[in-house]
PDB file of C-alpha atoms and ligand atoms in Angstrom:
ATOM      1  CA  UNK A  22      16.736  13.289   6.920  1.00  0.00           C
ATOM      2  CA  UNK A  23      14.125  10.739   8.718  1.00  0.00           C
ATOM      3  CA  UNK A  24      12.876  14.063  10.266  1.00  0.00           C
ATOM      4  CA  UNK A  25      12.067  15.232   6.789  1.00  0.00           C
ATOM      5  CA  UNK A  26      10.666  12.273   5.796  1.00  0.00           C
ATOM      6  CA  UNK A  27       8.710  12.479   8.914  1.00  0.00           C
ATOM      7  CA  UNK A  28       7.366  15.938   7.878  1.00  0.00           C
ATOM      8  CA  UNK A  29       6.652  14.818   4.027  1.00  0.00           C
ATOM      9  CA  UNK A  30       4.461  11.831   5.237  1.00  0.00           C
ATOM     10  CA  UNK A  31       2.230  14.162   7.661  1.00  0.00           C
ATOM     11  CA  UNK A  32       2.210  16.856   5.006  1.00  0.00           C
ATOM     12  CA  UNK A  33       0.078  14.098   2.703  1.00  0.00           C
ATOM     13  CA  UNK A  34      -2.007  13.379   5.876  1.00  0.00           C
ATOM     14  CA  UNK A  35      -3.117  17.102   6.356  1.00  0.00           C
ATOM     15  CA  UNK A  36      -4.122  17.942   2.923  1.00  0.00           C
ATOM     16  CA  UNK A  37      -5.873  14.750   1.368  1.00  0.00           C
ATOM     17  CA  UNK A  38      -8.566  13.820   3.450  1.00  0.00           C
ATOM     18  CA  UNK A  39      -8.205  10.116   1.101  1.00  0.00           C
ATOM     19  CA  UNK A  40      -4.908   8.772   2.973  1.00  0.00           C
ATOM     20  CA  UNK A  41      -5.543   6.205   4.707  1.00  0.00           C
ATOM     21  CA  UNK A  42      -2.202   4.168   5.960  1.00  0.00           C
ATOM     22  CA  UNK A  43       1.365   5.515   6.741  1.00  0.00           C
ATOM     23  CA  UNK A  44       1.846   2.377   4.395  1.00  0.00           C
ATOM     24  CA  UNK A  45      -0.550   3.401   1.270  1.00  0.00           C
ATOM     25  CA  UNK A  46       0.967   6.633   1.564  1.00  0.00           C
ATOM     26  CA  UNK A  47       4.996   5.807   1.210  1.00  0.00           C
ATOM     27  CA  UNK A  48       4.174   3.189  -1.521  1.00  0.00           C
ATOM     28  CA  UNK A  49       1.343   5.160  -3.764  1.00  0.00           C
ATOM     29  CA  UNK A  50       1.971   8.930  -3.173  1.00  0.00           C
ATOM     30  CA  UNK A  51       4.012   9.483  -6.241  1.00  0.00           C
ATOM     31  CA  UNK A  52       4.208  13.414  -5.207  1.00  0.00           C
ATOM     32  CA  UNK A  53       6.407  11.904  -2.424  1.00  0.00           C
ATOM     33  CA  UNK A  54       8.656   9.845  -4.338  1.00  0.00           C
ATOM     34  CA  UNK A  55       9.188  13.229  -6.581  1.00  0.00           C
ATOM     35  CA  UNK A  56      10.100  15.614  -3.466  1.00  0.00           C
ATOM     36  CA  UNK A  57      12.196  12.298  -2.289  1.00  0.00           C
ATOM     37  CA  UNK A  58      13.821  12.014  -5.649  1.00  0.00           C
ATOM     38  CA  UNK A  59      14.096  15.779  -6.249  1.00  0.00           C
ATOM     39  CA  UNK A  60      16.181  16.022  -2.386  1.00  0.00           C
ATOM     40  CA  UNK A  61      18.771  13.210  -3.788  1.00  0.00           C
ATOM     41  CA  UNK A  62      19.379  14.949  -7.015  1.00  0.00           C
ATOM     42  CA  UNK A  63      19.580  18.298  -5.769  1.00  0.00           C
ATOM     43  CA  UNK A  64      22.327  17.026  -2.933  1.00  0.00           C
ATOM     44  CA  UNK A  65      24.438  15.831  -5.892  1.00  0.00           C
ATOM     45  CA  UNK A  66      23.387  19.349  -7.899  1.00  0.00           C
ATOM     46  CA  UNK A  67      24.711  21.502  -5.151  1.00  0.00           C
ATOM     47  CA  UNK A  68      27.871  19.305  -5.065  1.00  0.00           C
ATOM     48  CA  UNK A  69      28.266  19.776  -9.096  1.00  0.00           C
ATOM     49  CA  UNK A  70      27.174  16.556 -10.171  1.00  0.00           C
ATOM     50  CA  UNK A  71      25.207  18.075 -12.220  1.00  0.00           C
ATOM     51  CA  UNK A  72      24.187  15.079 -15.256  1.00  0.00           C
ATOM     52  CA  UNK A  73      24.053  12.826 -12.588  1.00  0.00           C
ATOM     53  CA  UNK A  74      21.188  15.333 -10.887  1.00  0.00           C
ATOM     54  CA  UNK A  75      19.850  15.157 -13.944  1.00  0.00           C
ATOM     55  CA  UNK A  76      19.033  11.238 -14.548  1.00  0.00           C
ATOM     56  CA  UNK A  77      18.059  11.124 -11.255  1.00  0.00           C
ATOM     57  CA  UNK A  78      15.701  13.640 -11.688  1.00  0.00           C
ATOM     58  CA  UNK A  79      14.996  12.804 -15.448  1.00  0.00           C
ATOM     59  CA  UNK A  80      14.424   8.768 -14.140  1.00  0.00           C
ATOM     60  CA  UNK A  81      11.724  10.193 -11.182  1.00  0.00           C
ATOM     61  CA  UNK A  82      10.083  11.913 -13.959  1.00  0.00           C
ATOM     62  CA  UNK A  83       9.426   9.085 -15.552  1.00  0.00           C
ATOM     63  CA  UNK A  84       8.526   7.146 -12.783  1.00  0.00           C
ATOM     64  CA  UNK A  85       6.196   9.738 -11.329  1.00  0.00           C
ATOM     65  CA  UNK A  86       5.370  12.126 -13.955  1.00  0.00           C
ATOM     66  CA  UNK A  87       7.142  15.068 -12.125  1.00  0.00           C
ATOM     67  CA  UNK A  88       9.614  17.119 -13.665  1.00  0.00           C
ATOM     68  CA  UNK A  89      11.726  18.975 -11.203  1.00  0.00           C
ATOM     69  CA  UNK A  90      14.963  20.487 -12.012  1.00  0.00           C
ATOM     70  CA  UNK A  91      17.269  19.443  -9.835  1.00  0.00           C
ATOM     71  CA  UNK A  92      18.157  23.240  -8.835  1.00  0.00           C
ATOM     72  CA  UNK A  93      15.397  24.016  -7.652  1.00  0.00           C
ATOM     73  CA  UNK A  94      14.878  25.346  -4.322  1.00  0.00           C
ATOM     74  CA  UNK A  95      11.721  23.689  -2.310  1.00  0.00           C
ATOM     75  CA  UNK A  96      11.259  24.028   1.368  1.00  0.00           C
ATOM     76  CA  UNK A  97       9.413  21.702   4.186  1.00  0.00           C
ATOM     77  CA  UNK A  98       6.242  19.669   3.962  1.00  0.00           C
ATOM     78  CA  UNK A  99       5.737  20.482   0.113  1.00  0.00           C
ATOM     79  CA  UNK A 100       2.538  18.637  -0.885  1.00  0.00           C
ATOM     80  CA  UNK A 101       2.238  17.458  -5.061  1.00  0.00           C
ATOM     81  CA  UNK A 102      -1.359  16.005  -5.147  1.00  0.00           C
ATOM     82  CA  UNK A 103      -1.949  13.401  -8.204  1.00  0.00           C
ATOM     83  CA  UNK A 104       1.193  14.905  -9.420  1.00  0.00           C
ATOM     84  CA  UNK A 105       1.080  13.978 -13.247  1.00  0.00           C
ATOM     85  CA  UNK A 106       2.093  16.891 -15.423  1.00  0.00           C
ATOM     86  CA  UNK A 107       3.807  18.730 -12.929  1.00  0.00           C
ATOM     87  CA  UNK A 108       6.711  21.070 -13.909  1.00  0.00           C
ATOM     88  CA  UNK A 109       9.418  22.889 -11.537  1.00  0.00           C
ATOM     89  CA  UNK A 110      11.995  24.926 -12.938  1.00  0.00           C
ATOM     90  CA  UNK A 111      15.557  25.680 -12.168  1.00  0.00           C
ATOM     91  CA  UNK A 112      15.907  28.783 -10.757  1.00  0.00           C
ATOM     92  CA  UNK A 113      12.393  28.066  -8.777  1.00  0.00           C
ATOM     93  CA  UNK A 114      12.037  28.699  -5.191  1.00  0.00           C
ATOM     94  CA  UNK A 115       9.300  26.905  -3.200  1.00  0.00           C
ATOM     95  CA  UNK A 116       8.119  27.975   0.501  1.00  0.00           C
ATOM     96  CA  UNK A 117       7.202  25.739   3.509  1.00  0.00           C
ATOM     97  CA  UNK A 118       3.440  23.847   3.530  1.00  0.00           C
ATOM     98  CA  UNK A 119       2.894  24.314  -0.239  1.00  0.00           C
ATOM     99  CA  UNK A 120       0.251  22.579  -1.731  1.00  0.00           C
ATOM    100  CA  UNK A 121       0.904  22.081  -5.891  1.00  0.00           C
ATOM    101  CA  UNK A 122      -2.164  19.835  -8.109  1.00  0.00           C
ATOM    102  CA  UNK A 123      -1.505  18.429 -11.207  1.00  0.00           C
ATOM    103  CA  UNK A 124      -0.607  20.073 -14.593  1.00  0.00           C
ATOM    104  CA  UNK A 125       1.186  22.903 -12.315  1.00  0.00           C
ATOM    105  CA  UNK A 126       4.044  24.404 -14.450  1.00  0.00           C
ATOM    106  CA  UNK A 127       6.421  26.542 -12.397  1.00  0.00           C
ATOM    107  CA  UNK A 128       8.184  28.117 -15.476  1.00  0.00           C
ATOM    108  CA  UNK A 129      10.087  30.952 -17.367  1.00  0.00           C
ATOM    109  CA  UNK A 130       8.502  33.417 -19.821  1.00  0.00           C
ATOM    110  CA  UNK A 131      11.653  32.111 -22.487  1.00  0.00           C
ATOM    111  CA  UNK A 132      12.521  35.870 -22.428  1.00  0.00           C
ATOM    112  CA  UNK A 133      14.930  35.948 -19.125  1.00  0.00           C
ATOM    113  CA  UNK A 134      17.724  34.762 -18.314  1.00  0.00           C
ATOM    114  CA  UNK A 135      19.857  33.460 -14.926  1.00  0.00           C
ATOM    115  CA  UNK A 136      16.957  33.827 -12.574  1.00  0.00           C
ATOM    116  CA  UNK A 137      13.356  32.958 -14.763  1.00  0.00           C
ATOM    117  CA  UNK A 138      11.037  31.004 -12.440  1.00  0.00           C
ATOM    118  CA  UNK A 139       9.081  32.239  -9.552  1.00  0.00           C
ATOM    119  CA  UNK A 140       9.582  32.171  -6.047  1.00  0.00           C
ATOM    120  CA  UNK A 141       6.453  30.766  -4.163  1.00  0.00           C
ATOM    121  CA  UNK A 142       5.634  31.759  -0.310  1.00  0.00           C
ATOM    122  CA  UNK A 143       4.748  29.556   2.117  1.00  0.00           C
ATOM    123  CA  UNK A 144       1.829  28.179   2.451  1.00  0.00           C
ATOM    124  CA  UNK A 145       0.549  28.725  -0.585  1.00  0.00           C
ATOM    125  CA  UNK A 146      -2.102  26.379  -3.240  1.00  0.00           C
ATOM    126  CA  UNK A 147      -1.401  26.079  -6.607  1.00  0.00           C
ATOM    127  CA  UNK A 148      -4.654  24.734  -8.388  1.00  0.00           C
ATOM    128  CA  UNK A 149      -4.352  22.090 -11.451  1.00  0.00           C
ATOM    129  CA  UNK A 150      -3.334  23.181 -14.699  1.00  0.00           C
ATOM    130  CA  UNK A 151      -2.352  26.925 -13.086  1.00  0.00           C
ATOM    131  CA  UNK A 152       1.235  28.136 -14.880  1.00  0.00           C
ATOM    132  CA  UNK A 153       2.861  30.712 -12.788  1.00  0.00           C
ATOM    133  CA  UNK A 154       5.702  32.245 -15.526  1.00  0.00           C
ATOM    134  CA  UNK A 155       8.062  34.617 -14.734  1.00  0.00           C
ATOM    135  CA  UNK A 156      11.201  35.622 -11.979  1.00  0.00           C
ATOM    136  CA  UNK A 157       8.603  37.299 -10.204  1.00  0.00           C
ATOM    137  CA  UNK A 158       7.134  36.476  -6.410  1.00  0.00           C
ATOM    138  CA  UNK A 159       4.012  34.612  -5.131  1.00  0.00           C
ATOM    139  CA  UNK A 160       3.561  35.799  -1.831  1.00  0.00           C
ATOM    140  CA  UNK A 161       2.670  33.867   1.091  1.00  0.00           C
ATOM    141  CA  UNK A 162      -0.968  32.373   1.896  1.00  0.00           C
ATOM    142  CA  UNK A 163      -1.866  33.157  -1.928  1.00  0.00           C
ATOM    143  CA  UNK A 164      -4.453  30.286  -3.933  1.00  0.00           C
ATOM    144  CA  UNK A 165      -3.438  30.416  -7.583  1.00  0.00           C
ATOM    145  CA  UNK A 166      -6.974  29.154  -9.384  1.00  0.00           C
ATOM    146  CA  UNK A 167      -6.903  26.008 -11.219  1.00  0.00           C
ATOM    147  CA  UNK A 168      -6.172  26.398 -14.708  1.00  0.00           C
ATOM    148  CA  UNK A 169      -5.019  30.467 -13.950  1.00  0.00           C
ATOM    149  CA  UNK A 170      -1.854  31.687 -15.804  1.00  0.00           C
ATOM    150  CA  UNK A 171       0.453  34.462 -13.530  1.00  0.00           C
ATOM    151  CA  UNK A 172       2.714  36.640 -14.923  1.00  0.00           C
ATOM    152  CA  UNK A 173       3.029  39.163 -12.268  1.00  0.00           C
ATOM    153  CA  UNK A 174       4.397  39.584  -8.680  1.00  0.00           C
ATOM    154  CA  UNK A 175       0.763  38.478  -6.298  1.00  0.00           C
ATOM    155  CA  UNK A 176       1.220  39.874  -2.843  1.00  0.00           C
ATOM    156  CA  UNK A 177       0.576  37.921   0.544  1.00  0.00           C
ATOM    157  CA  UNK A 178      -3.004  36.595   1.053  1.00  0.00           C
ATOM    158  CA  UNK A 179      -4.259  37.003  -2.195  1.00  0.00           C
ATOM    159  CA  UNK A 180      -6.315  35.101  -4.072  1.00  0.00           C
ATOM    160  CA  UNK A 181      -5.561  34.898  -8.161  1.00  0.00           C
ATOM    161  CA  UNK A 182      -7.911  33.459 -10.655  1.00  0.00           C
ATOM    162  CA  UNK A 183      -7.860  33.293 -14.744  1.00  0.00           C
ATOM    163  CA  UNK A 184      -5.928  33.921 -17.836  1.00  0.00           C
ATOM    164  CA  UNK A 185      -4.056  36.468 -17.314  1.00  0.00           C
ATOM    165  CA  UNK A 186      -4.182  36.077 -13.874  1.00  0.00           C
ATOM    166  CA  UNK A 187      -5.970  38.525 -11.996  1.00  0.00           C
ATOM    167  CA  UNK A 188      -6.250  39.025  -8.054  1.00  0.00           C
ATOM    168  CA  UNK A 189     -10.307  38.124  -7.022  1.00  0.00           C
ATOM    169  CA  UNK A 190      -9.514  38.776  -2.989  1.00  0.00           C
ATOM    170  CA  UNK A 191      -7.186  40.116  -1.047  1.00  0.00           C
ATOM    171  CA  UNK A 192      -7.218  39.502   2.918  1.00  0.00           C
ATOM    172  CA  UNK A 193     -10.334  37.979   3.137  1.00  0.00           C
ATOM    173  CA  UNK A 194     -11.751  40.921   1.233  1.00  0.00           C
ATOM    174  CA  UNK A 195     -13.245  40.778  -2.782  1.00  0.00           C
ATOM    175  CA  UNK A 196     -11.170  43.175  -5.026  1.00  0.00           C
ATOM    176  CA  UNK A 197     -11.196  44.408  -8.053  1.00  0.00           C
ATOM    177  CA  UNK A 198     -14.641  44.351  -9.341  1.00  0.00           C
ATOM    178  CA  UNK A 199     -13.826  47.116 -11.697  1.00  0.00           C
ATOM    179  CA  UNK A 200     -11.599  45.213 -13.393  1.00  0.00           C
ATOM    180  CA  UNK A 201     -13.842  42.227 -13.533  1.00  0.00           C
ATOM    181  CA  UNK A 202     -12.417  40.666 -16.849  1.00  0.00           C
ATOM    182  CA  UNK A 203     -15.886  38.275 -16.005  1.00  0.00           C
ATOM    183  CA  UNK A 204     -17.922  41.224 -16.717  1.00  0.00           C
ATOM    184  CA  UNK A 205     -16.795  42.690 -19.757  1.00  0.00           C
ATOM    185  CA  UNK A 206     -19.208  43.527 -22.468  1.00  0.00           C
ATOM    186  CA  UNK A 207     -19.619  41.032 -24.866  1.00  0.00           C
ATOM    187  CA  UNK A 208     -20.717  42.760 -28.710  1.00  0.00           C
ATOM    188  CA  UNK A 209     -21.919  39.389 -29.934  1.00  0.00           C
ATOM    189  CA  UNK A 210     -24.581  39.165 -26.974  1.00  0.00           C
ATOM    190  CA  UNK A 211     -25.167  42.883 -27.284  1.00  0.00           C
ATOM    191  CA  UNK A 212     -26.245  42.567 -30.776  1.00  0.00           C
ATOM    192  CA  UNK A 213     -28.498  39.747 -30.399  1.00  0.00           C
ATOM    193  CA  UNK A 214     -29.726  41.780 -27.537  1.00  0.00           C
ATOM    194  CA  UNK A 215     -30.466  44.540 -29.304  1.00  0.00           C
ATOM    195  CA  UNK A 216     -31.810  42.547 -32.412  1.00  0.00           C
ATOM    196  CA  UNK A 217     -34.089  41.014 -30.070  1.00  0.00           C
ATOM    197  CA  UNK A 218     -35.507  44.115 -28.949  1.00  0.00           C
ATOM    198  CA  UNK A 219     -36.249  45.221 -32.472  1.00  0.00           C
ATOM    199  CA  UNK A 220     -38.611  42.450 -32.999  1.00  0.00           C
ATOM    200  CA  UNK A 221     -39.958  42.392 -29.770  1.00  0.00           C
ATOM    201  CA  UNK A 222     -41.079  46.025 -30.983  1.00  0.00           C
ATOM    202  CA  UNK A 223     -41.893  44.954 -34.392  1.00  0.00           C
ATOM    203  CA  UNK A 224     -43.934  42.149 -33.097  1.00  0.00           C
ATOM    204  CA  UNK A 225     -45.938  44.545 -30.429  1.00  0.00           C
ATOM    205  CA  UNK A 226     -46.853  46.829 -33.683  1.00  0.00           C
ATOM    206  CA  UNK A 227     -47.901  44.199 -36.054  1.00  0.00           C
ATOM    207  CA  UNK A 228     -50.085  42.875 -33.359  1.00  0.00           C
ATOM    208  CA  UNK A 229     -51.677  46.156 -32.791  1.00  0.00           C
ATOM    209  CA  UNK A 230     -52.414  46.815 -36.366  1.00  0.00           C
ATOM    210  CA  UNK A 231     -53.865  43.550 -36.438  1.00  0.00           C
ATOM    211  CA  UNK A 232     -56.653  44.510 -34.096  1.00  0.00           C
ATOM    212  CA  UNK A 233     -57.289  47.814 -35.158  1.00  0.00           C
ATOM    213  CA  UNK A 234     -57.857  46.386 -38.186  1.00  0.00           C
ATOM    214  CA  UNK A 235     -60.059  43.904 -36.822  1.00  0.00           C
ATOM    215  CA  UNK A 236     -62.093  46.754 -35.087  1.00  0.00           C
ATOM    216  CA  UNK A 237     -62.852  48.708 -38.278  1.00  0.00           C
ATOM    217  CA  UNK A 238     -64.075  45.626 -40.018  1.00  0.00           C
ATOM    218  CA  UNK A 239     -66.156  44.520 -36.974  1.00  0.00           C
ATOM    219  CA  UNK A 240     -69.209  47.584 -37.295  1.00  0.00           C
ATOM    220  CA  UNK A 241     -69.893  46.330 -41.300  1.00  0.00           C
ATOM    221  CA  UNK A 242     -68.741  42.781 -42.441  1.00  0.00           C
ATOM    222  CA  UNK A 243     -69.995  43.360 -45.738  1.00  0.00           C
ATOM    223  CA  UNK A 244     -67.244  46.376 -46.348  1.00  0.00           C
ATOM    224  CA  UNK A 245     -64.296  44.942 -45.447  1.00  0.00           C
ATOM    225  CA  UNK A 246     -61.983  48.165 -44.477  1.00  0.00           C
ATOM    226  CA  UNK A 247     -58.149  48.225 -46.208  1.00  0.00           C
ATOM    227  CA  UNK A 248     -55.654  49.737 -43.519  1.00  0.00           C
ATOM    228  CA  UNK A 249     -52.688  50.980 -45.372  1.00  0.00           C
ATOM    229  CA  UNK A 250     -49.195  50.160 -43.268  1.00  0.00           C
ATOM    230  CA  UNK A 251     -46.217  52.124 -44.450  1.00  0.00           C
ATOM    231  CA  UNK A 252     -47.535  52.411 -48.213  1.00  0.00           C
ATOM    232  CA  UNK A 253     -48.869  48.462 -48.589  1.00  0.00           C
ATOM    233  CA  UNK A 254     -51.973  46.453 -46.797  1.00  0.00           C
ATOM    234  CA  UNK A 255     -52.245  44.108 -44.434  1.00  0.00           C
TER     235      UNK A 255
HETATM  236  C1  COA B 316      -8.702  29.517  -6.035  1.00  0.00           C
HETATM  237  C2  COA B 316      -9.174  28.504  -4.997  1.00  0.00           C
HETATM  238  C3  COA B 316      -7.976  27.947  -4.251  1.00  0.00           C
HETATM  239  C4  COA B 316     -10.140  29.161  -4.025  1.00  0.00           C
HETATM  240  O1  COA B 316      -9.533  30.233  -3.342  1.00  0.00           O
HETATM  241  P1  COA B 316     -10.411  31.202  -2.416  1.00  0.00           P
HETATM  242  O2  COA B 316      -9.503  32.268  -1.891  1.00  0.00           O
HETATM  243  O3  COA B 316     -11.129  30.390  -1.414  1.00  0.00           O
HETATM  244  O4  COA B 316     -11.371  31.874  -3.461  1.00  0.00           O
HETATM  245  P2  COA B 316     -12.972  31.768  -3.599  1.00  0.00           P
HETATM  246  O5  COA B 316     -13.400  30.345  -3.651  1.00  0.00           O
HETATM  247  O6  COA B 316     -13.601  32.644  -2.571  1.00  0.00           O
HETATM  248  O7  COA B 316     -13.185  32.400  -5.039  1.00  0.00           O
HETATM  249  C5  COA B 316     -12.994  33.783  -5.305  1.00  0.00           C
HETATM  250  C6  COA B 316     -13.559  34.058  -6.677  1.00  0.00           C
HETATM  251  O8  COA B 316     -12.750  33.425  -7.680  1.00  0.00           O
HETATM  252  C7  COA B 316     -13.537  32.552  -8.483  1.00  0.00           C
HETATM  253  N1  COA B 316     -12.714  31.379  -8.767  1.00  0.00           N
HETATM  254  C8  COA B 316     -12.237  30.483  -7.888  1.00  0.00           C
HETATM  255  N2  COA B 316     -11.461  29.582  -8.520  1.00  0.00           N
HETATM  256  C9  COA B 316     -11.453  29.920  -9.819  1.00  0.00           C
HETATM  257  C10 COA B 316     -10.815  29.377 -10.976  1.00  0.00           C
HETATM  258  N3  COA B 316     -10.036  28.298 -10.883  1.00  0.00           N
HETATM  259  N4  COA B 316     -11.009  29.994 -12.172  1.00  0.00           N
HETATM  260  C11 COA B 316     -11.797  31.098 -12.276  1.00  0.00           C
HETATM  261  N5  COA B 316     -12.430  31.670 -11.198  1.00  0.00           N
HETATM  262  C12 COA B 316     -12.250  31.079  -9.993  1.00  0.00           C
HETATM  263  C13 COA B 316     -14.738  32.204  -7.628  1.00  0.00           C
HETATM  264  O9  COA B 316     -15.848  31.848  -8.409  1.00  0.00           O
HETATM  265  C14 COA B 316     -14.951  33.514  -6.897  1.00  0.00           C
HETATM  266  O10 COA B 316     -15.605  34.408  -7.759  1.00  0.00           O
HETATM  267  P3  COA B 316     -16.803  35.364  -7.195  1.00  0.00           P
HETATM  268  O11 COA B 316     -16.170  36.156  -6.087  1.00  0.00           O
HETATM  269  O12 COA B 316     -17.198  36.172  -8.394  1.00  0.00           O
HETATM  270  O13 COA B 316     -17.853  34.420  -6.710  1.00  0.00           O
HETATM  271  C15 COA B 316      -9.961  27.344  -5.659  1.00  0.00           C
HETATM  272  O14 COA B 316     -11.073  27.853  -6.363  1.00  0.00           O
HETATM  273  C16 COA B 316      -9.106  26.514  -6.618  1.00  0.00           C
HETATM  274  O15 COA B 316      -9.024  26.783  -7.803  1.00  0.00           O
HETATM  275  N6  COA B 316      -8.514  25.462  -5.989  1.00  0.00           N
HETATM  276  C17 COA B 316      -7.720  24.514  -6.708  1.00  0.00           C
HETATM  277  C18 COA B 316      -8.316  23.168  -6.485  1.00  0.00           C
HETATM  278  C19 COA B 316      -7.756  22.131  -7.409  1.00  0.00           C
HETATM  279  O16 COA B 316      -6.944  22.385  -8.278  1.00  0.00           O
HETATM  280  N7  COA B 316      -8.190  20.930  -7.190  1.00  0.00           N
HETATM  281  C20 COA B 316      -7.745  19.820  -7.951  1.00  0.00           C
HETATM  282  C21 COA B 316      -8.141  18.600  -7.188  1.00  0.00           C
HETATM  283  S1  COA B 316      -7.742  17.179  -8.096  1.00  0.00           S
END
């Protein structure tokens, strides 16, 4: 247990360069009075207390602004930075050295049942405000963007970014550029484009009417010359 605790405290130390004291950090790291919380209620979940899990869990929530189910699974040196907004699930299964921001939602889709929230590998970042939703697996050393939504399995070392989530790099290496969602078309900028064009064209004509017109009036100025442009005058 104190060798947990141990673990929790130098978890906050290697991933937020801001704590300062062993003391500032037990009495105003509110991600570690979640995980604390969240280890009492899942002891009494495992032994079938399960409403009593539940105010404990429901009271740290409201403490800390953490909601995690007391069945969840979540393994060593789990790091919830800021913390406010964050939501665990059930059936959720959490890796070693896991880094979670604020606004995370570790969810279900509402369409499955029994097992509905995804398993996270170790090591892995979860930006602020990403949802990962689904039974599906996040596989070790992944970063899940901020603000991203997943809905699909990500393999190891892979990088996922957006809504839907899409992999941007996989070991080390940029993927997917063909499926740049970034790069689509867009038919409102197209048009303008296009629109632009015309009058840039339109423009370049009128212009050069205007001085061939000037021309033929230059050699006589008392016989001002009439150019006819697509059956009218200029
Ligand atoms: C995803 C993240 C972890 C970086 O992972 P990474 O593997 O180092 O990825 P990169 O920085 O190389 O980015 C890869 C691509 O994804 C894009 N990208 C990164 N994060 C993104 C996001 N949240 N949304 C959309 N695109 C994003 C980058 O612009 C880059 O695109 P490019 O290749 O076209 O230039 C980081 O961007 C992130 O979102 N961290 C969360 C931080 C956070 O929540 N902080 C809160 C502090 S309070």
């Amino acid at each position: 247990m104190l060798r947990h605790i141990k673990s929790d405290i130098r978890a906050v130390f290697d991933n937020d360069p801001a704590a300062r004291s062993m003391f500032e950090v037990v009495f105003t790291y509110s991600g570690l009075h979640a995980i604390w919380a969240h280890r009492v209620a899942h002891t009494l979940f495992k032994r079938k207390f399960y409403t009593l899990a539940r105010i404990v869990s429901q009271v740290s929530r409201f403490m800390t602004g953490i909601e995690i189910h007391p069945g969840a699974r979540i393994g060593n040196r789990l790091f919830i930075d800021h913390g406010m907004g964050v939501v665990i699930g059930e059936t959720c299964e959490i890796g070693d050295d896991v880094v979670i921001y604020q606004g995370v939602t570790l969810g279900g889709t509402g369409k499955e049942k029994g097992k509905r929230h995804p398993t996270i590998g170790s090591n892995v970042v979860i930006g602020s405000g990403a949802k990962v939703l689904g039974s599906f697996r996040v596989g070790e050393n992944c970063n899940i963007g901020s603000n991203s939504v997943v809905l699909r399995e990500v393999p190891d070392n892979s990088t996922v970014v957006g809504n839907p989530g899409r992999i941007v790099k996989r070991n080390g290496q940029r993927v997917g550029d063909r499926l740049d969602h970034t790069q689509l078309p867009d038919p409102v900028i197209e048009m303008f484009r296009s629109m632009q064009n015309e009058i840039n064209t339109l423009r370049a004509e009128v212009n050069s009417l205007r001085e061939s017109s000037v021309a033929v009036r230059e050699p006589s100025e008392q016989q001002p010359v009439k150019i006819p442009v697509g059956g009218g005058e200029l």
